[in-house]
mmCIF file of C-alpha atoms in Angstrom:
data_model
loop_
_atom_site.group_PDB
_atom_site.id
_atom_site.type_symbol
_atom_site.label_atom_id
_atom_site.label_comp_id
_atom_site.label_asym_id
_atom_site.label_seq_id
_atom_site.Cartn_x
_atom_site.Cartn_y
_atom_site.Cartn_z
ATOM 1 C CA UNK A 7 -6.643 -28.870 -22.702
ATOM 2 C CA UNK A 8 -6.034 -29.841 -26.329
ATOM 3 C CA UNK A 9 -2.554 -29.208 -27.757
ATOM 4 C CA UNK A 10 -1.487 -29.567 -31.379
ATOM 5 C CA UNK A 11 2.210 -30.448 -31.634
ATOM 6 C CA UNK A 12 3.900 -29.815 -34.958
ATOM 7 C CA UNK A 13 6.267 -32.756 -35.314
ATOM 8 C CA UNK A 14 5.851 -36.428 -34.588
ATOM 9 C CA UNK A 15 9.156 -38.306 -34.754
ATOM 10 C CA UNK A 16 11.472 -35.945 -32.875
ATOM 11 C CA UNK A 17 12.569 -36.138 -29.252
ATOM 12 C CA UNK A 18 10.480 -33.205 -28.027
ATOM 13 C CA UNK A 19 7.278 -34.193 -29.833
ATOM 14 C CA UNK A 20 7.603 -37.718 -28.450
ATOM 15 C CA UNK A 21 8.112 -36.461 -24.891
ATOM 16 C CA UNK A 22 5.120 -34.112 -25.116
ATOM 17 C CA UNK A 23 2.994 -37.033 -26.256
ATOM 18 C CA UNK A 24 4.024 -38.973 -23.137
ATOM 19 C CA UNK A 25 2.490 -36.212 -20.982
ATOM 20 C CA UNK A 26 -1.001 -36.970 -22.276
ATOM 21 C CA UNK A 27 -3.499 -37.630 -19.489
ATOM 22 C CA UNK A 28 -7.089 -36.886 -18.477
ATOM 23 C CA UNK A 29 -6.348 -33.153 -18.439
ATOM 24 C CA UNK A 30 -4.149 -32.962 -21.551
ATOM 25 C CA UNK A 31 -4.940 -34.215 -25.052
ATOM 26 C CA UNK A 32 -1.917 -34.181 -27.381
ATOM 27 C CA UNK A 33 -2.142 -34.432 -31.168
ATOM 28 C CA UNK A 34 1.243 -34.786 -32.898
ATOM 29 C CA UNK A 35 1.147 -33.721 -36.541
ATOM 30 C CA UNK A 36 3.891 -35.154 -38.769
ATOM 31 C CA UNK A 37 4.746 -34.447 -42.400
ATOM 32 C CA UNK A 38 1.830 -36.543 -43.641
ATOM 33 C CA UNK A 39 -0.648 -34.819 -41.321
ATOM 34 C CA UNK A 40 -0.007 -31.151 -41.972
ATOM 35 C CA UNK A 41 1.240 -28.971 -44.853
ATOM 36 C CA UNK A 42 3.497 -26.302 -43.378
ATOM 37 C CA UNK A 43 4.215 -24.831 -46.827
ATOM 38 C CA UNK A 44 0.603 -23.774 -47.427
ATOM 39 C CA UNK A 45 -0.981 -21.273 -45.020
ATOM 40 C CA UNK A 46 -4.406 -22.036 -46.530
ATOM 41 C CA UNK A 47 -4.162 -25.806 -45.992
ATOM 42 C CA UNK A 48 -2.491 -25.280 -42.633
ATOM 43 C CA UNK A 49 -5.353 -23.070 -41.478
ATOM 44 C CA UNK A 50 -7.880 -25.731 -42.473
ATOM 45 C CA UNK A 51 -5.939 -28.500 -40.728
ATOM 46 C CA UNK A 52 -5.431 -26.589 -37.475
ATOM 47 C CA UNK A 53 -8.986 -25.219 -37.493
ATOM 48 C CA UNK A 54 -10.389 -28.730 -37.870
ATOM 49 C CA UNK A 55 -8.422 -29.898 -34.838
ATOM 50 C CA UNK A 56 -9.455 -26.812 -32.825
ATOM 51 C CA UNK A 57 -6.565 -26.930 -30.313
ATOM 52 C CA UNK A 58 -6.179 -24.641 -27.320
ATOM 53 C CA UNK A 59 -2.515 -24.096 -28.265
ATOM 54 C CA UNK A 60 0.041 -25.013 -30.924
ATOM 55 C CA UNK A 61 3.553 -26.148 -29.961
ATOM 56 C CA UNK A 62 6.123 -26.239 -32.743
ATOM 57 C CA UNK A 63 8.509 -29.120 -32.065
ATOM 58 C CA UNK A 64 9.683 -29.457 -35.671
ATOM 59 C CA UNK A 65 12.900 -27.949 -37.008
ATOM 60 C CA UNK A 66 15.863 -28.386 -39.311
ATOM 61 C CA UNK A 67 18.494 -29.387 -36.734
ATOM 62 C CA UNK A 68 21.381 -30.797 -38.820
ATOM 63 C CA UNK A 69 23.849 -28.082 -37.816
ATOM 64 C CA UNK A 70 26.710 -29.074 -40.137
ATOM 65 C CA UNK A 71 24.540 -30.045 -43.106
ATOM 66 C CA UNK A 72 22.813 -26.667 -42.928
ATOM 67 C CA UNK A 73 26.039 -24.963 -44.032
ATOM 68 C CA UNK A 74 25.556 -26.400 -47.529
ATOM 69 C CA UNK A 75 21.753 -26.589 -47.391
ATOM 70 C CA UNK A 76 20.790 -23.045 -46.483
ATOM 71 C CA UNK A 77 17.598 -23.029 -48.566
ATOM 72 C CA UNK A 78 16.006 -25.941 -46.714
ATOM 73 C CA UNK A 79 17.219 -24.750 -43.309
ATOM 74 C CA UNK A 80 15.578 -21.361 -43.866
ATOM 75 C CA UNK A 81 12.423 -22.980 -45.227
ATOM 76 C CA UNK A 82 11.895 -25.178 -42.170
ATOM 77 C CA UNK A 83 13.228 -22.828 -39.489
ATOM 78 C CA UNK A 84 11.888 -19.532 -40.792
ATOM 79 C CA UNK A 85 9.335 -19.688 -43.626
ATOM 80 C CA UNK A 86 7.269 -22.528 -42.158
ATOM 81 C CA UNK A 87 7.518 -21.019 -38.678
ATOM 82 C CA UNK A 88 6.105 -17.792 -40.076
ATOM 83 C CA UNK A 89 3.239 -19.728 -41.626
ATOM 84 C CA UNK A 90 2.471 -21.327 -38.256
ATOM 85 C CA UNK A 91 2.550 -17.973 -36.479
ATOM 86 C CA UNK A 92 0.218 -16.446 -39.093
ATOM 87 C CA UNK A 93 -2.274 -19.297 -38.809
ATOM 88 C CA UNK A 94 -2.236 -19.146 -34.998
ATOM 89 C CA UNK A 95 -2.864 -15.403 -35.215
ATOM 90 C CA UNK A 96 -5.795 -15.927 -37.593
ATOM 91 C CA UNK A 97 -7.295 -18.492 -35.204
ATOM 92 C CA UNK A 98 -6.271 -16.564 -32.025
ATOM 93 C CA UNK A 99 -4.407 -19.608 -30.652
ATOM 94 C CA UNK A 100 -1.334 -19.380 -28.361
ATOM 95 C CA UNK A 101 1.836 -20.386 -30.227
ATOM 96 C CA UNK A 102 4.846 -21.973 -28.470
ATOM 97 C CA UNK A 103 8.054 -22.274 -30.499
ATOM 98 C CA UNK A 104 11.363 -23.861 -29.502
ATOM 99 C CA UNK A 105 14.624 -22.167 -30.489
ATOM 100 C CA UNK A 106 18.297 -22.597 -29.689
ATOM 101 C CA UNK A 107 21.426 -21.314 -27.954
ATOM 102 C CA UNK A 108 23.016 -21.228 -31.429
ATOM 103 C CA UNK A 109 21.505 -17.773 -32.007
ATOM 104 C CA UNK A 110 24.338 -16.457 -29.818
ATOM 105 C CA UNK A 111 27.978 -16.038 -30.799
ATOM 106 C CA UNK A 112 29.242 -17.571 -27.571
ATOM 107 C CA UNK A 113 31.790 -14.960 -26.501
ATOM 108 C CA UNK A 114 29.897 -13.267 -23.635
ATOM 109 C CA UNK A 115 31.447 -15.314 -20.840
ATOM 110 C CA UNK A 116 28.348 -15.191 -18.628
ATOM 111 C CA UNK A 117 24.850 -16.649 -19.096
ATOM 112 C CA UNK A 118 22.920 -15.129 -21.982
ATOM 113 C CA UNK A 119 19.737 -13.202 -21.194
ATOM 114 C CA UNK A 120 16.741 -13.478 -23.545
ATOM 115 C CA UNK A 121 17.185 -9.879 -24.732
ATOM 116 C CA UNK A 122 20.957 -10.088 -25.294
ATOM 117 C CA UNK A 123 22.088 -9.305 -28.820
ATOM 118 C CA UNK A 124 22.083 -12.334 -31.102
ATOM 119 C CA UNK A 125 24.878 -13.089 -33.556
ATOM 120 C CA UNK A 126 24.716 -16.612 -35.009
ATOM 121 C CA UNK A 127 27.947 -18.222 -36.170
ATOM 122 C CA UNK A 128 26.383 -20.441 -38.847
ATOM 123 C CA UNK A 129 23.412 -21.126 -41.096
ATOM 124 C CA UNK A 130 21.503 -23.196 -38.534
ATOM 125 C CA UNK A 131 21.643 -20.474 -35.870
ATOM 126 C CA UNK A 132 20.839 -17.783 -38.448
ATOM 127 C CA UNK A 133 17.788 -19.707 -39.673
ATOM 128 C CA UNK A 134 16.490 -20.147 -36.116
ATOM 129 C CA UNK A 135 17.107 -16.463 -35.361
ATOM 130 C CA UNK A 136 15.194 -15.504 -38.520
ATOM 131 C CA UNK A 137 12.303 -17.682 -37.376
ATOM 132 C CA UNK A 138 12.217 -15.972 -33.979
ATOM 133 C CA UNK A 139 12.191 -12.545 -35.609
ATOM 134 C CA UNK A 140 9.356 -13.478 -37.939
ATOM 135 C CA UNK A 141 7.196 -14.809 -35.083
ATOM 136 C CA UNK A 142 7.311 -11.525 -33.190
ATOM 137 C CA UNK A 143 6.776 -9.469 -36.331
ATOM 138 C CA UNK A 144 3.635 -11.474 -37.130
ATOM 139 C CA UNK A 145 2.125 -12.518 -33.790
ATOM 140 C CA UNK A 146 3.709 -11.051 -30.657
ATOM 141 C CA UNK A 147 0.374 -11.036 -28.780
ATOM 142 C CA UNK A 148 0.220 -14.778 -28.017
ATOM 143 C CA UNK A 149 3.616 -16.194 -29.035
ATOM 144 C CA UNK A 150 6.270 -17.668 -26.770
ATOM 145 C CA UNK A 151 9.774 -18.706 -27.824
ATOM 146 C CA UNK A 152 11.700 -21.051 -25.538
ATOM 147 C CA UNK A 153 15.406 -21.212 -26.326
ATOM 148 C CA UNK A 154 17.126 -24.381 -25.171
ATOM 149 C CA UNK A 155 20.354 -26.361 -25.666
ATOM 150 C CA UNK A 156 21.940 -29.821 -25.847
ATOM 151 C CA UNK A 157 18.635 -31.728 -25.873
ATOM 152 C CA UNK A 158 18.499 -35.488 -25.323
ATOM 153 C CA UNK A 159 15.857 -38.139 -24.621
ATOM 154 C CA UNK A 160 15.336 -41.903 -24.400
ATOM 155 C CA UNK A 161 13.718 -41.499 -27.833
ATOM 156 C CA UNK A 162 15.590 -40.775 -31.059
ATOM 157 C CA UNK A 163 19.244 -40.045 -31.732
ATOM 158 C CA UNK A 164 21.252 -37.835 -29.399
ATOM 159 C CA UNK A 165 24.606 -37.337 -27.690
ATOM 160 C CA UNK A 166 23.823 -39.593 -24.715
ATOM 161 C CA UNK A 167 22.854 -42.586 -26.833
ATOM 162 C CA UNK A 168 25.754 -42.023 -29.222
ATOM 163 C CA UNK A 169 28.213 -41.924 -26.322
ATOM 164 C CA UNK A 170 26.785 -45.127 -24.811
ATOM 165 C CA UNK A 171 27.195 -46.930 -28.120
ATOM 166 C CA UNK A 172 30.767 -45.698 -28.603
ATOM 167 C CA UNK A 173 31.703 -46.484 -25.007
ATOM 168 C CA UNK A 174 30.634 -50.073 -25.517
ATOM 169 C CA UNK A 175 32.565 -50.515 -28.777
ATOM 170 C CA UNK A 176 35.646 -48.230 -28.673
ATOM 171 C CA UNK A 177 38.843 -48.602 -26.605
ATOM 172 C CA UNK A 178 38.845 -44.836 -25.848
ATOM 173 C CA UNK A 179 37.112 -41.600 -26.780
ATOM 174 C CA UNK A 180 38.095 -38.000 -27.403
ATOM 175 C CA UNK A 181 35.493 -35.350 -26.550
ATOM 176 C CA UNK A 182 35.560 -31.564 -26.889
ATOM 177 C CA UNK A 183 36.153 -29.737 -23.610
ATOM 178 C CA UNK A 184 36.102 -26.062 -24.680
ATOM 179 C CA UNK A 185 32.446 -25.754 -25.682
ATOM 180 C CA UNK A 186 30.399 -24.899 -22.609
ATOM 181 C CA UNK A 187 26.623 -25.103 -22.229
ATOM 182 C CA UNK A 188 23.812 -26.887 -20.388
ATOM 183 C CA UNK A 189 22.435 -30.352 -21.244
ATOM 184 C CA UNK A 190 18.629 -30.529 -21.328
ATOM 185 C CA UNK A 191 16.432 -33.591 -20.828
ATOM 186 C CA UNK A 192 13.614 -33.334 -23.393
ATOM 187 C CA UNK A 193 11.061 -34.535 -20.830
ATOM 188 C CA UNK A 194 11.569 -31.358 -18.771
ATOM 189 C CA UNK A 195 11.469 -29.223 -21.923
ATOM 190 C CA UNK A 196 8.184 -30.891 -22.909
ATOM 191 C CA UNK A 197 6.664 -29.950 -19.548
ATOM 192 C CA UNK A 198 7.953 -26.383 -19.965
ATOM 193 C CA UNK A 199 6.291 -26.079 -23.393
ATOM 194 C CA UNK A 200 2.945 -27.356 -22.128
ATOM 195 C CA UNK A 201 3.012 -25.138 -19.031
ATOM 196 C CA UNK A 202 3.892 -22.110 -21.178
ATOM 197 C CA UNK A 203 0.815 -22.874 -23.279
ATOM 198 C CA UNK A 204 -1.422 -23.400 -20.225
ATOM 199 C CA UNK A 205 -0.366 -20.135 -18.601
ATOM 200 C CA UNK A 206 -0.348 -18.019 -21.789
ATOM 201 C CA UNK A 207 3.333 -17.111 -21.455
ATOM 202 C CA UNK A 208 4.562 -14.749 -24.160
ATOM 203 C CA UNK A 209 7.924 -13.363 -25.256
ATOM 204 C CA UNK A 210 11.354 -15.014 -25.367
ATOM 205 C CA UNK A 211 12.532 -17.155 -22.440
ATOM 206 C CA UNK A 212 15.336 -19.623 -21.819
ATOM 207 C CA UNK A 213 14.872 -23.187 -20.609
ATOM 208 C CA UNK A 214 17.622 -25.728 -19.920
ATOM 209 C CA UNK A 215 18.446 -27.964 -17.002
ATOM 210 C CA UNK A 216 20.425 -26.287 -14.227
ATOM 211 C CA UNK A 217 24.202 -26.325 -14.126
ATOM 212 C CA UNK A 218 26.986 -25.958 -16.669
ATOM 213 C CA UNK A 219 29.100 -28.525 -18.515
ATOM 214 C CA UNK A 220 31.424 -29.084 -21.424
ATOM 215 C CA UNK A 221 30.773 -31.932 -23.850
ATOM 216 C CA UNK A 222 33.694 -33.665 -22.111
ATOM 217 C CA UNK A 223 32.023 -33.251 -18.697
ATOM 218 C CA UNK A 224 28.787 -34.556 -20.179
ATOM 219 C CA UNK A 225 30.524 -37.641 -21.609
ATOM 220 C CA UNK A 226 32.337 -38.398 -18.340
ATOM 221 C CA UNK A 227 29.025 -38.207 -16.447
ATOM 222 C CA UNK A 228 27.344 -40.493 -18.977
ATOM 223 C CA UNK A 229 30.027 -43.139 -18.475
ATOM 224 C CA UNK A 230 29.955 -42.847 -14.668
ATOM 225 C CA UNK A 231 26.183 -43.238 -14.505
ATOM 226 C CA UNK A 232 26.141 -46.019 -17.104
ATOM 227 C CA UNK A 233 28.707 -47.999 -15.097
ATOM 228 C CA UNK A 234 26.712 -47.546 -11.890
ATOM 229 C CA UNK A 235 23.546 -48.783 -13.632
ATOM 230 C CA UNK A 236 25.250 -51.747 -15.281
ATOM 231 C CA UNK A 237 24.722 -50.327 -18.770
ATOM 232 C CA UNK A 238 28.454 -50.645 -19.546
ATOM 233 C CA UNK A 239 30.778 -53.499 -18.663
ATOM 234 C CA UNK A 240 33.993 -51.524 -18.328
ATOM 235 C CA UNK A 241 35.386 -47.996 -18.100
ATOM 236 C CA UNK A 242 37.337 -46.577 -21.037
ATOM 237 C CA UNK A 243 39.619 -43.509 -21.174
ATOM 238 C CA UNK A 244 37.903 -40.267 -22.237
ATOM 239 C CA UNK A 245 40.332 -37.662 -23.527
ATOM 240 C CA UNK A 246 39.632 -33.923 -23.456
ATOM 241 C CA UNK A 247 40.299 -32.204 -26.789
ATOM 242 C CA UNK A 248 39.732 -28.692 -28.164
ATOM 243 C CA UNK A 249 37.410 -27.500 -30.906
ATOM 244 C CA UNK A 250 40.501 -26.952 -33.061
ATOM 245 C CA UNK A 251 41.295 -30.664 -32.744
ATOM 246 C CA UNK A 252 37.914 -31.589 -34.199
ATOM 247 C CA UNK A 253 36.987 -29.185 -37.033
ATOM 248 C CA UNK A 254 33.399 -29.245 -38.321
ATOM 249 C CA UNK A 255 31.662 -27.463 -41.245
ATOM 250 C CA UNK A 256 29.680 -25.262 -38.830
ATOM 251 C CA UNK A 257 31.183 -23.157 -36.051
ATOM 252 C CA UNK A 258 29.786 -23.708 -32.556
ATOM 253 C CA UNK A 259 29.522 -21.115 -29.782
ATOM 254 C CA UNK A 260 32.262 -21.686 -27.182
ATOM 255 C CA UNK A 261 30.018 -20.543 -24.337
ATOM 256 C CA UNK A 262 26.238 -20.685 -24.672
ATOM 257 C CA UNK A 263 24.889 -21.026 -21.136
ATOM 258 C CA UNK A 264 21.380 -19.528 -20.993
ATOM 259 C CA UNK A 265 20.045 -17.397 -18.129
ATOM 260 C CA UNK A 266 16.668 -18.873 -17.084
ATOM 261 C CA UNK A 267 15.528 -16.136 -14.662
ATOM 262 C CA UNK A 268 12.678 -14.863 -16.839
ATOM 263 C CA UNK A 269 11.372 -18.407 -17.325
ATOM 264 C CA UNK A 270 11.408 -19.041 -13.574
ATOM 265 C CA UNK A 271 9.536 -15.779 -12.994
ATOM 266 C CA UNK A 272 6.961 -16.593 -15.675
ATOM 267 C CA UNK A 273 6.464 -20.218 -14.620
ATOM 268 C CA UNK A 274 7.462 -20.769 -10.971
ATOM 269 C CA UNK A 275 5.496 -24.055 -11.127
ATOM 270 C CA UNK A 276 8.220 -25.566 -13.353
ATOM 271 C CA UNK A 277 11.037 -26.875 -11.188
ATOM 272 C CA UNK A 278 14.514 -26.624 -12.709
ATOM 273 C CA UNK A 279 16.666 -29.678 -12.000
ATOM 274 C CA UNK A 280 20.451 -30.043 -12.287
ATOM 275 C CA UNK A 281 21.517 -31.593 -15.576
ATOM 276 C CA UNK A 282 23.361 -34.474 -13.921
ATOM 277 C CA UNK A 283 20.249 -35.511 -11.963
ATOM 278 C CA UNK A 284 18.139 -35.317 -15.107
ATOM 279 C CA UNK A 285 20.745 -37.349 -16.982
ATOM 280 C CA UNK A 286 20.513 -40.042 -14.329
ATOM 281 C CA UNK A 287 16.707 -39.977 -14.549
ATOM 282 C CA UNK A 288 16.838 -40.441 -18.324
ATOM 283 C CA UNK A 289 19.455 -43.205 -18.174
ATOM 284 C CA UNK A 290 17.490 -45.130 -15.539
ATOM 285 C CA UNK A 291 14.505 -44.979 -17.851
ATOM 286 C CA UNK A 292 16.658 -46.073 -20.792
ATOM 287 C CA UNK A 293 18.091 -48.975 -18.793
ATOM 288 C CA UNK A 294 14.583 -50.157 -18.025
#
């Protein structure tokens, strides 16, 4: 199977590339390889590659910056996504797109289903929601959207690596405890994207690691595992704070746990693992 991945430097694109083997050829297309702004050029570039599926692992993900950069957020997360969907439709290629828990307001209090009403709190979530809408207006026949949350990897910048750096240099940390979600190891998400392409999954589905955590819980687990693996020399205090104690330009959903039942039904071959186990797997890999 030949898969074209839109994106090259991000966590997800990198993890998909690591899955390459005798049965899977992965071609990651970065900014210099593909012109997402031009449907004509994009069609030529994808047609030349002749992939069996296209996975979009590129996005505008700077949540706070998006509040003052709405034009670019919408361009990358909606306009360019629409161009990709149109090209995949023209070439009759399955299209897998990754979206976010930020399309939800976060006040439901129980895990969000794929067909629950969306109500983004900020520009980033609104731009991703607009991209989802455009995909299913243009190419519902062979498109699949996987919503995910709190993604991290051994590659690139993310919460886990930031916490490890701070834990090795700061006397203590304060981490938000009233935002609840599910951490997701990008390696598992990469497998989910590829399997969705292989099995022609369509519609909107949710994929995260199993279990629920706050950012505070996540940070505490990172320190515990890092100490057990010898990645940190000493334990430091981690203080639980509220969202109000740490204001940011963009509002975050307080509760954005995603219900993964439809994903499990569509792809029973993909095993869901608890986030803490996946965190340990990633950190062991990071520790070498």
